[in-house]
C-alpha positions as a printed NumPy array, in Angstrom:
array([[ -2.447, -59.76 ,  58.943],
       [  0.273, -61.918,  57.327],
       [ -0.884, -64.32 ,  54.665],
       [  0.871, -67.681,  54.133],
       [  1.689, -66.661,  50.583],
       [  3.772, -63.754,  51.914],
       [  6.399, -66.211,  53.16 ],
       [  6.29 , -68.546,  50.195],
       [  9.675, -70.355,  50.108],
       [  9.425, -70.368,  46.328],
       [  9.54 , -66.565,  46.323],
       [ 12.567, -66.58 ,  48.63 ],
       [ 14.296, -69.051,  46.329],
       [ 13.649, -66.851,  43.313],
       [ 15.011, -63.82 ,  45.155],
       [ 18.177, -65.741,  46.026],
       [ 18.571, -66.847,  42.414],
       [ 18.271, -63.219,  41.285],
       [ 20.897, -62.134,  43.81 ],
       [ 23.237, -64.945,  42.763],
       [ 22.84 , -64.026,  39.102],
       [ 23.629, -60.393,  39.95 ],
       [ 26.858, -61.506,  41.667],
       [ 27.895, -63.595,  38.672],
       [ 27.125, -60.779,  36.222],
       [ 29.242, -58.35 ,  38.254],
       [ 32.079, -60.881,  38.383],
       [ 31.821, -61.247,  34.605],
       [ 32.34 , -57.513,  34.165],
       [ 35.451, -57.724,  36.352],
       [ 36.791, -60.69 ,  34.377],
       [ 36.425, -58.858,  31.077],
       [ 38.058, -55.7  ,  32.453],
       [ 41.059, -57.54 ,  33.906],
       [ 41.553, -59.568,  30.745],
       [ 41.517, -56.492,  28.534],
       [ 44.08 , -54.824,  30.773],
       [ 46.576, -57.671,  30.129],
       [ 45.943, -58.723,  26.499],
       [ 47.765, -61.872,  25.423],
       [ 49.418, -62.219,  28.804],
       [ 46.838, -63.225,  31.4  ],
       [ 43.926, -65.583,  30.796],
       [ 40.907, -64.667,  32.919],
       [ 38.157, -67.246,  33.362],
       [ 34.846, -66.87 ,  35.165],
       [ 33.323, -70.152,  36.358],
       [ 29.608, -70.277,  37.195],
       [ 29.655, -72.891,  39.96 ],
       [ 25.868, -73.169,  39.935],
       [ 26.236, -75.08 ,  36.656],
       [ 29.298, -77.354,  37.02 ],
       [ 28.675, -79.204,  33.742],
       [ 28.885, -75.945,  31.777],
       [ 30.692, -73.756,  34.271],
       [ 32.808, -71.482,  32.088],
       [ 30.732, -68.348,  31.71 ],
       [ 33.386, -66.035,  30.256],
       [ 36.997, -66.332,  29.136],
       [ 39.302, -63.469,  28.172],
       [ 42.702, -63.973,  26.497],
       [ 42.074, -67.633,  25.798],
       [ 45.487, -69.246,  26.384],
       [ 44.301, -72.697,  27.488],
       [ 42.062, -73.569,  24.546],
       [ 38.965, -73.929,  26.707],
       [ 35.581, -72.591,  25.616],
       [ 32.518, -70.962,  27.141],
       [ 30.288, -73.806,  28.316],
       [ 33.116, -76.144,  29.321],
       [ 32.802, -77.933,  32.662],
       [ 34.228, -76.891,  36.031],
       [ 37.788, -77.742,  37.041],
       [ 38.721, -79.902,  40.029],
       [ 39.155, -76.724,  42.057],
       [ 35.646, -75.587,  41.233],
       [ 34.172, -78.956,  42.167],
       [ 35.927, -78.807,  45.531],
       [ 34.355, -75.421,  46.233],
       [ 30.911, -76.689,  45.243],
       [ 31.285, -79.636,  47.618],
       [ 32.785, -77.682,  50.508],
       [ 31.718, -74.098,  51.381],
       [ 34.672, -73.96 ,  53.8  ],
       [ 37.191, -74.515,  51.01 ],
       [ 39.619, -71.539,  50.859],
       [ 38.122, -68.589,  49.02 ],
       [ 41.473, -67.415,  47.64 ],
       [ 44.289, -69.622,  46.383],
       [ 46.999, -67.324,  45.157],
       [ 50.121, -67.533,  42.994],
       [ 50.242, -71.296,  42.548],
       [ 52.225, -73.011,  39.82 ],
       [ 50.22 , -74.213,  36.849],
       [ 50.749, -75.231,  33.226],
       [ 48.855, -74.659,  29.978],
       [ 48.   , -77.699,  27.802],
       [ 50.909, -76.958,  25.443],
       [ 53.397, -77.059,  28.321],
       [ 53.887, -73.343,  28.903],
       [ 54.331, -72.511,  32.59 ],
       [ 51.676, -70.387,  34.263],
       [ 51.166, -68.601,  37.564],
       [ 47.568, -68.85 ,  38.729],
       [ 45.215, -67.314,  41.266],
       [ 41.681, -68.54 ,  41.977],
       [ 39.092, -66.413,  43.817],
       [ 35.876, -68.021,  45.023],
       [ 32.736, -65.875,  45.19 ],
       [ 30.092, -66.715,  47.812],
       [ 26.499, -65.59 ,  48.038],
       [ 24.782, -64.258,  51.164],
       [ 24.048, -67.823,  52.286],
       [ 27.739, -68.72 ,  52.261],
       [ 27.634, -70.961,  49.176],
       [ 30.092, -70.627,  46.313],
       [ 28.31 , -69.426,  43.208],
       [ 31.303, -68.472,  41.055],
       [ 35.078, -68.453,  40.816],
       [ 37.325, -65.943,  39.084],
       [ 40.594, -67.486,  37.874],
       [ 43.671, -65.708,  36.536],
       [ 46.337, -67.654,  34.628],
       [ 49.461, -65.617,  33.877],
       [ 51.655, -66.862,  31.014],
       [ 55.079, -66.541,  32.638],
       [ 56.876, -68.005,  29.612],
       [ 56.435, -64.667,  27.835],
       [ 58.178, -62.877,  30.687],
       [ 61.295, -65.082,  30.742],
       [ 63.012, -63.476,  27.727],
       [ 62.376, -60.006,  29.147],
       [ 63.692, -60.972,  32.585],
       [ 66.823, -62.499,  31.104],
       [ 67.387, -59.478,  28.867],
       [ 67.172, -57.158,  31.863],
       [ 69.526, -59.402,  33.827],
       [ 72.048, -59.215,  30.999],
       [ 71.781, -55.431,  30.931],
       [ 72.69 , -55.046,  34.604],
       [ 75.307, -57.834,  34.694],
       [ 78.938, -56.874,  35.323],
       [ 82.134, -58.581,  34.154],
       [ 84.073, -60.835,  36.522],
       [ 87.45 , -59.49 ,  37.552],
       [ 89.901, -62.289,  36.84 ],
       [ 92.28 , -62.539,  39.786],
       [ 93.54 , -66.057,  39.405],
       [ 90.245, -67.651,  40.461],
       [ 89.088, -70.736,  38.667],
       [ 86.8  , -69.863,  35.761],
       [ 85.609, -73.409,  35.27 ],
       [ 84.866, -76.473,  37.337],
       [ 84.589, -80.08 ,  36.24 ],
       [ 81.537, -80.895,  38.324],
       [ 78.353, -82.101,  36.703],
       [ 76.148, -79.406,  35.255],
       [ 73.006, -78.918,  37.305],
       [ 69.491, -78.694,  35.96 ],
       [ 69.37 , -75.029,  36.96 ],
       [ 72.48 , -74.235,  34.912],
       [ 71.09 , -76.114,  31.935],
       [ 67.746, -74.301,  32.06 ],
       [ 69.565, -70.974,  32.386],
       [ 71.646, -71.598,  29.258],
       [ 68.588, -72.68 ,  27.267],
       [ 66.497, -69.699,  28.382],
       [ 69.342, -67.271,  27.729],
       [ 69.832, -68.671,  24.218],
       [ 66.123, -68.178,  23.477],
       [ 65.981, -64.713,  25.077],
       [ 68.811, -63.446,  22.875],
       [ 66.617, -64.366,  19.924],
       [ 63.536, -62.686,  21.466],
       [ 61.875, -66.039,  21.843],
       [ 60.994, -68.77 ,  24.322],
       [ 62.659, -72.211,  24.157],
       [ 59.561, -73.879,  22.715],
       [ 59.11 , -71.121,  20.117],
       [ 62.577, -71.534,  18.606],
       [ 62.51 , -72.858,  15.063],
       [ 64.056, -76.203,  14.147],
       [ 67.406, -74.791,  13.064],
       [ 67.718, -72.732,  16.239],
       [ 66.908, -75.752,  18.388],
       [ 69.519, -77.796,  16.542],
       [ 72.076, -75.006,  17.039],
       [ 71.253, -74.853,  20.748],
       [ 71.479, -78.628,  21.265],
       [ 74.853, -78.803,  19.508],
       [ 76.088, -75.927,  21.672],
       [ 74.98 , -77.781,  24.812],
       [ 76.636, -80.943,  23.558],
       [ 79.933, -79.148,  22.976],
       [ 79.775, -77.623,  26.453],
       [ 79.438, -81.028,  28.087],
       [ 75.868, -80.798,  29.323],
       [ 75.052, -84.269,  28.   ],
       [ 77.416, -85.837,  30.53 ],
       [ 74.562, -85.78 ,  33.064],
       [ 72.201, -88.709,  32.55 ],
       [ 68.978, -86.713,  32.826],
       [ 70.089, -83.796,  30.655],
       [ 68.663, -85.066,  27.36 ],
       [ 65.173, -85.419,  28.832],
       [ 65.359, -82.005,  30.488],
       [ 66.402, -80.432,  27.186],
       [ 63.601, -82.256,  25.365],
       [ 61.001, -81.036,  27.861],
       [ 62.321, -77.483,  27.68 ],
       [ 62.23 , -77.378,  23.885],
       [ 58.959, -79.278,  23.509],
       [ 60.473, -82.089,  21.434],
       [ 61.143, -85.779,  21.967],
       [ 64.321, -87.147,  23.524],
       [ 65.122, -88.903,  20.246],
       [ 64.901, -85.566,  18.433],
       [ 67.381, -84.071,  20.879],
       [ 69.892, -86.82 ,  20.134],
       [ 69.332, -86.378,  16.395],
       [ 70.111, -82.682,  16.758],
       [ 73.549, -83.524,  18.167],
       [ 74.62 , -85.21 ,  14.909]])
């Protein structure tokens, strides 16, 4: 004979809570393992979506300055509100608070009832890879054979060209643009000024953003 207490919804709720906690604990182990595989390069954050006001359960390679116990992001809140929200959002552009570019992936974790209980987020610091990529590009580059072709044009410099020159300058000094010291930034700005990059109206602001300084500072560096 089945007793009413055997089907107590409270017991079922407690069982579900235990299962959810098991999922989150397993995800935490994964977060720690991934983070320790990419030290200083990839921030790994586990969000406990059952507690949106204090969602961050674990954080490895803290590159964003957040702390355990911080609240859920907008992405986490969307998953809490909508179980049909995509479970994986991969390789999207992001940015750390100090302006460094990041490449991010967010993985939602659902329980047996189809509700999101956690999210595992990976934030790759791509600024650290730029010097290496440029160094490798320089290693495999070949010289142009001069056969009477024009080696220079008088067209406006594009933003892509400007960013390339800045990144190359920093890479040759084993640095990123924002990590250059003041003297190096001044040297770079004067080089850009001599090469005519300031002829484009938006160049000064682009240079300022790339170096992490103000536009006024950029103009002061040209003097």
